[in-house]
Coordinates of N, CA and C in Angstrom, one line a residue:
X14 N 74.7 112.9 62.8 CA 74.1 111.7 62.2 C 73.7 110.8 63.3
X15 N 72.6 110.3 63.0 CA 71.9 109.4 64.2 C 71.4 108.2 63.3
X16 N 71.9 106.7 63.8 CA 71.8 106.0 63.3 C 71.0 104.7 64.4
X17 N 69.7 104.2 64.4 CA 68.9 103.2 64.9 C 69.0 102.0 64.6
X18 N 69.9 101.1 65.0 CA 70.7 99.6 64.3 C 69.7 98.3 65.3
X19 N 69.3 97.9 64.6 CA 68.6 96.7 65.4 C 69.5 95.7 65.5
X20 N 69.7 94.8 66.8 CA 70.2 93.9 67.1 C 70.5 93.0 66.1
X21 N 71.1 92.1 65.7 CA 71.5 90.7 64.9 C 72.7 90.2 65.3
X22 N 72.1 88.9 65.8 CA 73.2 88.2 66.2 C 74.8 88.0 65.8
X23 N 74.1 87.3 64.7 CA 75.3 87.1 63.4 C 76.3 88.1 63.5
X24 N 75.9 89.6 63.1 CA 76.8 90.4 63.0 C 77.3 90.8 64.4
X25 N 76.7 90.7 65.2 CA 77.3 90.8 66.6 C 78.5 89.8 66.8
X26 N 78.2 88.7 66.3 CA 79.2 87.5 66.8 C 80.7 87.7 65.4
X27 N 80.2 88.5 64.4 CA 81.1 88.6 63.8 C 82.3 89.9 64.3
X28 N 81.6 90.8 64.4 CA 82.2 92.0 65.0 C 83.0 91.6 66.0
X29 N 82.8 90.3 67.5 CA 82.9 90.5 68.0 C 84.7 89.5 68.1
X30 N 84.2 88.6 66.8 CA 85.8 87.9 66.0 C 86.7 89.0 65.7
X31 N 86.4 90.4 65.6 CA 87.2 91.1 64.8 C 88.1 91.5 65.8
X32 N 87.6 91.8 66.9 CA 88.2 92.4 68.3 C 89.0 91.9 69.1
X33 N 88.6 90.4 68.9 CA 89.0 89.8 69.9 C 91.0 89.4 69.6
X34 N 91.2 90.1 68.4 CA 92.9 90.1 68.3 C 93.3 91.2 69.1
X35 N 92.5 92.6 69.0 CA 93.1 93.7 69.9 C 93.0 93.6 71.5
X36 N 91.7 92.7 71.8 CA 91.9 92.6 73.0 C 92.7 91.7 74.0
X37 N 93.7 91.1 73.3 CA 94.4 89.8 73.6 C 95.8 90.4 72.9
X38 N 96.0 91.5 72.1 CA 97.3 91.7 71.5 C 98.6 91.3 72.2
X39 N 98.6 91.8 73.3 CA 99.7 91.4 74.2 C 100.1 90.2 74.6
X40 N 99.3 89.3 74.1 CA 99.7 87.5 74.6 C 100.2 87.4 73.1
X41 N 99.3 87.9 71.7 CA 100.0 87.3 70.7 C 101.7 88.1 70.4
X42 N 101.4 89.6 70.6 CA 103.0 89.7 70.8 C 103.8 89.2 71.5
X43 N 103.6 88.2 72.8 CA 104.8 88.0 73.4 C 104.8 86.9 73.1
X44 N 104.2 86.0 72.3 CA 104.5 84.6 71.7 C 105.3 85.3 70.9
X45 N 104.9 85.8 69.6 CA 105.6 86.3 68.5 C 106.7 86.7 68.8
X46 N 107.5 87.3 69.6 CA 108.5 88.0 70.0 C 109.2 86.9 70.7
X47 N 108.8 85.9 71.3 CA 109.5 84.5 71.4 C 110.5 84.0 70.4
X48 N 109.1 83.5 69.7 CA 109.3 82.9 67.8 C 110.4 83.6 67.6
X49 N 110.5 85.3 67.5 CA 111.3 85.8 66.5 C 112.7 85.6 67.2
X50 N 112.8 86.3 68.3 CA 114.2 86.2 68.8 C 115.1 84.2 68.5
X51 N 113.7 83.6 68.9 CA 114.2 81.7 69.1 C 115.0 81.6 67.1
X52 N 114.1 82.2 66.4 CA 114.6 81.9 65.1 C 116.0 82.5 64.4
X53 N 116.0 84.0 65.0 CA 116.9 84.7 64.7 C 118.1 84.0 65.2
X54 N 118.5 83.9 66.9 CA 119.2 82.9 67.3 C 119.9 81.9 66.7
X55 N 118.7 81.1 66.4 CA 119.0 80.1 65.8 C 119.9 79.8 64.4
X56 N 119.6 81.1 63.8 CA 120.0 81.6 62.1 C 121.1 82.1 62.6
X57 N 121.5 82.8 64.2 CA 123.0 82.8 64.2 C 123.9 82.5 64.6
X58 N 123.5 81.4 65.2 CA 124.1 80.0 65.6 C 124.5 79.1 64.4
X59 N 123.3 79.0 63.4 CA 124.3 78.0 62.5 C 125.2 78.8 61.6
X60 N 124.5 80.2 61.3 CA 126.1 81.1 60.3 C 127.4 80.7 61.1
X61 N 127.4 80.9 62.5 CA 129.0 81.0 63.2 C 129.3 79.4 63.0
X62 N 128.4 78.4 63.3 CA 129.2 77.1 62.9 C 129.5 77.1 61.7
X63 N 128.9 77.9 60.8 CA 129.4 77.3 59.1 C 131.0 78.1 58.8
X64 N 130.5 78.9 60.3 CA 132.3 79.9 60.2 C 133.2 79.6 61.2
X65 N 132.6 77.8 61.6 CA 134.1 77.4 61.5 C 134.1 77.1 63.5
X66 N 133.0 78.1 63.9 CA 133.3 78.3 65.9 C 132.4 77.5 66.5
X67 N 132.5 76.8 67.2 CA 131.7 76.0 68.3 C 131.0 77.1 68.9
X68 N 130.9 77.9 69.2 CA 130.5 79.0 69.8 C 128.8 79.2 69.2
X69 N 129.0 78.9 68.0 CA 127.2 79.0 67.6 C 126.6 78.1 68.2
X70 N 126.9 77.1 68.9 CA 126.2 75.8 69.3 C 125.3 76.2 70.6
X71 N 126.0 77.6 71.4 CA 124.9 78.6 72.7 C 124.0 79.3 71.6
X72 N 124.1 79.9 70.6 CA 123.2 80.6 69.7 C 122.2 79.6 69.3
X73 N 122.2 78.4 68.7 CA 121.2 77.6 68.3 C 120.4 76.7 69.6
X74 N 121.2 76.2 70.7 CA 120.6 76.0 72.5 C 119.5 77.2 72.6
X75 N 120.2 78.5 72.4 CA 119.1 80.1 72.7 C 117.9 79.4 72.0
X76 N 118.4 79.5 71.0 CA 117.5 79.9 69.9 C 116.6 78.4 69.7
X77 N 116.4 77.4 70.3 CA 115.7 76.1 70.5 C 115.0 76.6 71.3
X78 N 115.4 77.1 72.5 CA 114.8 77.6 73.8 C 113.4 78.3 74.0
X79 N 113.6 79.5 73.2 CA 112.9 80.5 72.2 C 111.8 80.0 72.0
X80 N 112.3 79.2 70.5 CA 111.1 78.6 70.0 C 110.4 77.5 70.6
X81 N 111.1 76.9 71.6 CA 110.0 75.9 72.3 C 109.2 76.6 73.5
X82 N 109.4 78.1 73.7 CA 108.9 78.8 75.0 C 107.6 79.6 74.2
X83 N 107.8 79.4 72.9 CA 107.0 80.5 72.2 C 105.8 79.7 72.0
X84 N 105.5 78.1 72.1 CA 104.6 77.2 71.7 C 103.2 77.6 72.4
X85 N 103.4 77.3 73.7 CA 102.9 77.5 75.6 C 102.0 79.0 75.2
X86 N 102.6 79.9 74.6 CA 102.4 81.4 74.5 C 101.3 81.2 73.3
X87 N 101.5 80.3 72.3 CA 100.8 80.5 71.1 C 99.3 80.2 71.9
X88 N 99.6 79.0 72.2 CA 98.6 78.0 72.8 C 97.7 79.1 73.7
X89 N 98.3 79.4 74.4 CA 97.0 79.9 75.8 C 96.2 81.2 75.1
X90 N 97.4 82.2 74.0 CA 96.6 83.6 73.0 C 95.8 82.7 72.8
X91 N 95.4 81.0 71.6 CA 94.5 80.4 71.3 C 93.5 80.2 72.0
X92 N 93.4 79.9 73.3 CA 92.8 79.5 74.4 C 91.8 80.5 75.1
X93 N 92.3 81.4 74.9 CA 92.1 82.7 75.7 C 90.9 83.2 74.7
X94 N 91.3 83.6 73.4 CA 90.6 83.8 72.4 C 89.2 83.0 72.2
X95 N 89.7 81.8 72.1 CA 88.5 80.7 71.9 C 87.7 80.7 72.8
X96 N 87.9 80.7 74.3 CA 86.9 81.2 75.6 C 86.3 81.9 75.4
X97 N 87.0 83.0 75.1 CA 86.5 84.6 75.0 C 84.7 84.5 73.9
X98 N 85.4 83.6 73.0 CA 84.2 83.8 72.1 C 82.9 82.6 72.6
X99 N 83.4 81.6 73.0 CA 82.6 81.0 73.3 C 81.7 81.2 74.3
X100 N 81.7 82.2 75.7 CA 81.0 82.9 76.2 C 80.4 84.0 75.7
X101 N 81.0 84.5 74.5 CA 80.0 86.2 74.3 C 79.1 85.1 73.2
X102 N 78.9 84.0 72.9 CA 78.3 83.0 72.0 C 76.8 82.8 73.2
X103 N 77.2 82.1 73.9 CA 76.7 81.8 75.0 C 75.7 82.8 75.5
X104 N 76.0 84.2 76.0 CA 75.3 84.9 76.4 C 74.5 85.5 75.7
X105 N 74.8 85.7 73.8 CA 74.4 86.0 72.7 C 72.6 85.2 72.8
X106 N 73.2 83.8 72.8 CA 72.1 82.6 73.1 C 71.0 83.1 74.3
X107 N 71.5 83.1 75.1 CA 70.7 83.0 76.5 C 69.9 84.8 76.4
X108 N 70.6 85.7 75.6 CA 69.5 86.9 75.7 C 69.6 88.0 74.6
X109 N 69.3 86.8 73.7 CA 69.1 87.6 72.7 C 68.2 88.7 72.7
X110 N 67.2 87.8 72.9 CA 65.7 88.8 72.7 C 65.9 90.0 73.9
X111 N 66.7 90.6 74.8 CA 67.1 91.8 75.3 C 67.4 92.8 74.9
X112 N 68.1 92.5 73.6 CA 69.2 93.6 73.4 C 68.2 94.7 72.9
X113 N 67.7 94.2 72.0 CA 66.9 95.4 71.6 C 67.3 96.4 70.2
X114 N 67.0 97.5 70.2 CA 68.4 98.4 69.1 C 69.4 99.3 69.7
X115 N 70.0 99.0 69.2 CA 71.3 100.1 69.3 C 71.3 101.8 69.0
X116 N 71.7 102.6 69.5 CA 71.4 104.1 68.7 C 72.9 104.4 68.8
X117 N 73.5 105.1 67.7 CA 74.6 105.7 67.8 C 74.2 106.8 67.2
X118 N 74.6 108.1 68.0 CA 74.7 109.5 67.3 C 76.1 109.9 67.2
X119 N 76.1 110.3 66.0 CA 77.4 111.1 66.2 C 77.5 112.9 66.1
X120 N 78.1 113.1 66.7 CA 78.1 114.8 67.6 C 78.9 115.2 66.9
X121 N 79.5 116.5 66.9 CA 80.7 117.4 66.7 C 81.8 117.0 67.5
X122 N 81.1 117.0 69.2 CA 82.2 116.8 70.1 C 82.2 115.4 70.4
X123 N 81.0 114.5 70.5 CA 81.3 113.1 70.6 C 80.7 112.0 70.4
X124 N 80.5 110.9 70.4 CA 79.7 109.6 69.7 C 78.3 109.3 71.6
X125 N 77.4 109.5 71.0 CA 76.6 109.2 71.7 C 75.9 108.3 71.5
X126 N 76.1 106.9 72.7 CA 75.7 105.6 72.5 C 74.3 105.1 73.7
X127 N 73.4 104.8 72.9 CA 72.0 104.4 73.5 C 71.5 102.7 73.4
X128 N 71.2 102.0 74.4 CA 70.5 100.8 73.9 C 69.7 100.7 75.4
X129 N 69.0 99.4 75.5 CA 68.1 99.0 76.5 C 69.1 99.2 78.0
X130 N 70.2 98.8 77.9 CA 71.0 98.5 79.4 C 72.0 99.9 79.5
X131 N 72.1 100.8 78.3 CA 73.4 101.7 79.2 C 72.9 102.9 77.9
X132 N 74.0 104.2 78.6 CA 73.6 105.2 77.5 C 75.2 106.1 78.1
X133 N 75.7 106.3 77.0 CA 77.1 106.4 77.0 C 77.5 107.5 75.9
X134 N 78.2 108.8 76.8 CA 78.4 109.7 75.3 C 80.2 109.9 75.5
X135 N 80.4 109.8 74.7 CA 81.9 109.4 74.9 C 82.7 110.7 73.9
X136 N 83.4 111.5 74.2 CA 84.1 112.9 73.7 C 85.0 111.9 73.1
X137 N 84.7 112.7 71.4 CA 86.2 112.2 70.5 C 87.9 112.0 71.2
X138 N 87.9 113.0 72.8 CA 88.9 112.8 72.8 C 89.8 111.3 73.7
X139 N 88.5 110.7 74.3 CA 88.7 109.8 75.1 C 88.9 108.5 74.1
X140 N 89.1 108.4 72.7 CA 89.3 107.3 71.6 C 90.9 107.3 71.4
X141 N 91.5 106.5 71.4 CA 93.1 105.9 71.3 C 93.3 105.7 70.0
X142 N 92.1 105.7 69.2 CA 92.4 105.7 67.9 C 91.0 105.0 66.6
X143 N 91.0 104.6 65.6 CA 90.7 104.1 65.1 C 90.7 102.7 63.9
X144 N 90.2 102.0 63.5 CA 90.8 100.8 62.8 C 89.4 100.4 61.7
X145 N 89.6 100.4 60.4 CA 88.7 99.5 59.6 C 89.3 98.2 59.3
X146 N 88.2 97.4 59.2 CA 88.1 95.9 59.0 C 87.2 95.2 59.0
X147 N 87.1 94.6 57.4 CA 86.3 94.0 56.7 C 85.0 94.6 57.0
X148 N 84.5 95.5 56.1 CA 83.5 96.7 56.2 C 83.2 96.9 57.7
X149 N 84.0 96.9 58.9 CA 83.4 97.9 60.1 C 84.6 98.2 60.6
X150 N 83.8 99.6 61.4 CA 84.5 100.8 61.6 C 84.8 100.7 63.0
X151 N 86.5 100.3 63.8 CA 86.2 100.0 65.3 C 87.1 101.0 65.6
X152 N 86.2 101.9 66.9 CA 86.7 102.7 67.4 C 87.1 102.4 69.0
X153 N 88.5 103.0 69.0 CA 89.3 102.0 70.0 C 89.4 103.2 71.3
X154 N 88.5 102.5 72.6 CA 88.6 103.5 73.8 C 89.9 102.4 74.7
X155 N 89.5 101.5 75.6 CA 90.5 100.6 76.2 C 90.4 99.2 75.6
X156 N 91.1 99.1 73.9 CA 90.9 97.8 73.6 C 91.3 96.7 74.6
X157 N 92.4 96.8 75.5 CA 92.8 96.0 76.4 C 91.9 95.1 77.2
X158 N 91.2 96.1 77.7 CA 89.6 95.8 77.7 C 88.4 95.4 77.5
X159 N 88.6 95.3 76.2 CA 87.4 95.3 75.0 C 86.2 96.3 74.9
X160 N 87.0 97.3 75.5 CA 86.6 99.0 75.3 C 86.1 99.5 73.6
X161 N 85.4 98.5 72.7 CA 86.0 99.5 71.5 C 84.5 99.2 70.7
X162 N 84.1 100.4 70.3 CA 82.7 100.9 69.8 C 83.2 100.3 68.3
X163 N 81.9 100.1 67.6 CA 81.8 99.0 66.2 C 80.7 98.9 65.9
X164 N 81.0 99.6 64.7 CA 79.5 99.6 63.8 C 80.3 99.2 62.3
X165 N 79.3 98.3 62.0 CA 79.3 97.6 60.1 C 78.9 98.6 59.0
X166 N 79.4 98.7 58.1 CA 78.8 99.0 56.6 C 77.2 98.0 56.4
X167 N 77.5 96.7 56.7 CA 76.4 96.6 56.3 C 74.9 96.8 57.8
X168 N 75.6 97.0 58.7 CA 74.1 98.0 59.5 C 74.1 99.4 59.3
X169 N 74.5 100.3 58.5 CA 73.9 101.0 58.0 C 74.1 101.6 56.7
X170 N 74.2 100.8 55.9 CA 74.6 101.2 54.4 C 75.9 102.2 54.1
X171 N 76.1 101.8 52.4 CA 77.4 102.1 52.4 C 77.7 103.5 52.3
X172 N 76.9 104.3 52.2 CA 76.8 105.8 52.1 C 77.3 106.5 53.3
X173 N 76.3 105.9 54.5 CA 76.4 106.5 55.7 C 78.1 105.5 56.3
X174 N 78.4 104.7 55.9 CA 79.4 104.0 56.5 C 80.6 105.1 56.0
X175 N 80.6 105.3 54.5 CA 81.4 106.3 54.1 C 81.5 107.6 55.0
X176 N 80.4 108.3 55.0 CA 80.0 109.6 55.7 C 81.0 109.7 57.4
X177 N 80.4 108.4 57.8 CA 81.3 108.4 59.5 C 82.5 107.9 58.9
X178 N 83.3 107.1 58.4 CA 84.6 107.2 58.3 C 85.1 108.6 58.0
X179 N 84.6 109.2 57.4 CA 85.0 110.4 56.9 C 85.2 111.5 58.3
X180 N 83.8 111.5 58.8 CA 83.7 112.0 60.3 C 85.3 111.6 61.2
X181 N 85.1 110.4 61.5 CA 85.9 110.2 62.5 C 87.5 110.2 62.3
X182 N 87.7 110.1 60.8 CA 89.4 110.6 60.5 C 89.3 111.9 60.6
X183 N 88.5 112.8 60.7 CA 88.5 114.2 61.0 C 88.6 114.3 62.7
X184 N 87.9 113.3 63.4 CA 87.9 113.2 64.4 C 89.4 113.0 65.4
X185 N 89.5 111.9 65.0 CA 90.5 110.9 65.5 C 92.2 111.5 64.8
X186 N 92.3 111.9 64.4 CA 93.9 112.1 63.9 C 95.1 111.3 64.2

């Protein structure tokens, strides 16, 4: 299947919202994993004082600790994220008229990607996995990176959007 996707901003800047939680995962886990331990702490700090021990009073100190270390963590995922988009906004602006179309083929053995600046064939087996969200299909090489191939339902209809999901869970396992 060979599919010829013309540039659009819009869905570019949307797609590009969708990513930007996998490529940042590791800041929002280690806020989150803050949060959780500061709260749990904290929940067992006050059980032991309701049972009577001074001893919960280090459990709920933890568990303040936690939660006020997890704030700093929320903050910069936010920061980080918001940057992130505000430059791919930016460059979106300054060249658009570049991009040009997109071509994705898809192969037996692997997804072959074409536009004006690169041409990239990538073997099903170099993908770490797959993910749908909100009609598009993101296929994950180094999300860490923002390694990860993305195509919409609505760039190329719902048929063919069906057809390559189907493909790539055959693919991807």
């Amino acid at each position: 299947m060979k599919f010829e996707i013309p540039f659009k901003s819009d869905i570019y800047l949307n797609q590009t919202e969708l990513i930007i939680p996998l490529i940042y995962k590791p800041y929002l886990k280690d806020a989150r994993e803050s949060l959780i331990v500061g709260l749990i702490s904290t929940l067992i700090g006050i059980s032991i004082i309701i049972g009577k021990s001074y001893l919960g009073i280090v459990f709920i100190i933890l568990g303040v600790f936690y939660v006020v270390k997890a704030y700093p963590k929320f903050q910069l995922y936010n920061k980080l994220k918001n940057t992130y988009f505000e430059k791919i906004k930016e460059k979106v602006a300054e060249v658009e008229s570049d991009f040009g179309n997109g071509i994705f083929e898809f192969k037996d053995e692997s997804i072959k990607y074409i536009d004006k600046n690169i041409t990239r064939d990538i073997k099903w087996t170099e993908f770490k996995g797959f993910k749908i969200k909100d009609a598009n299909l993101l296929m994950l090489l180094e999300p860490e990176k923002g390694d990860i191939m993305i195509i919409g339902e609505n760039e190329i209809g719902s048929e063919s959007f069906k057809k390559i999901v189907e493909l790539v869970k055959t693919k991807l396992k």
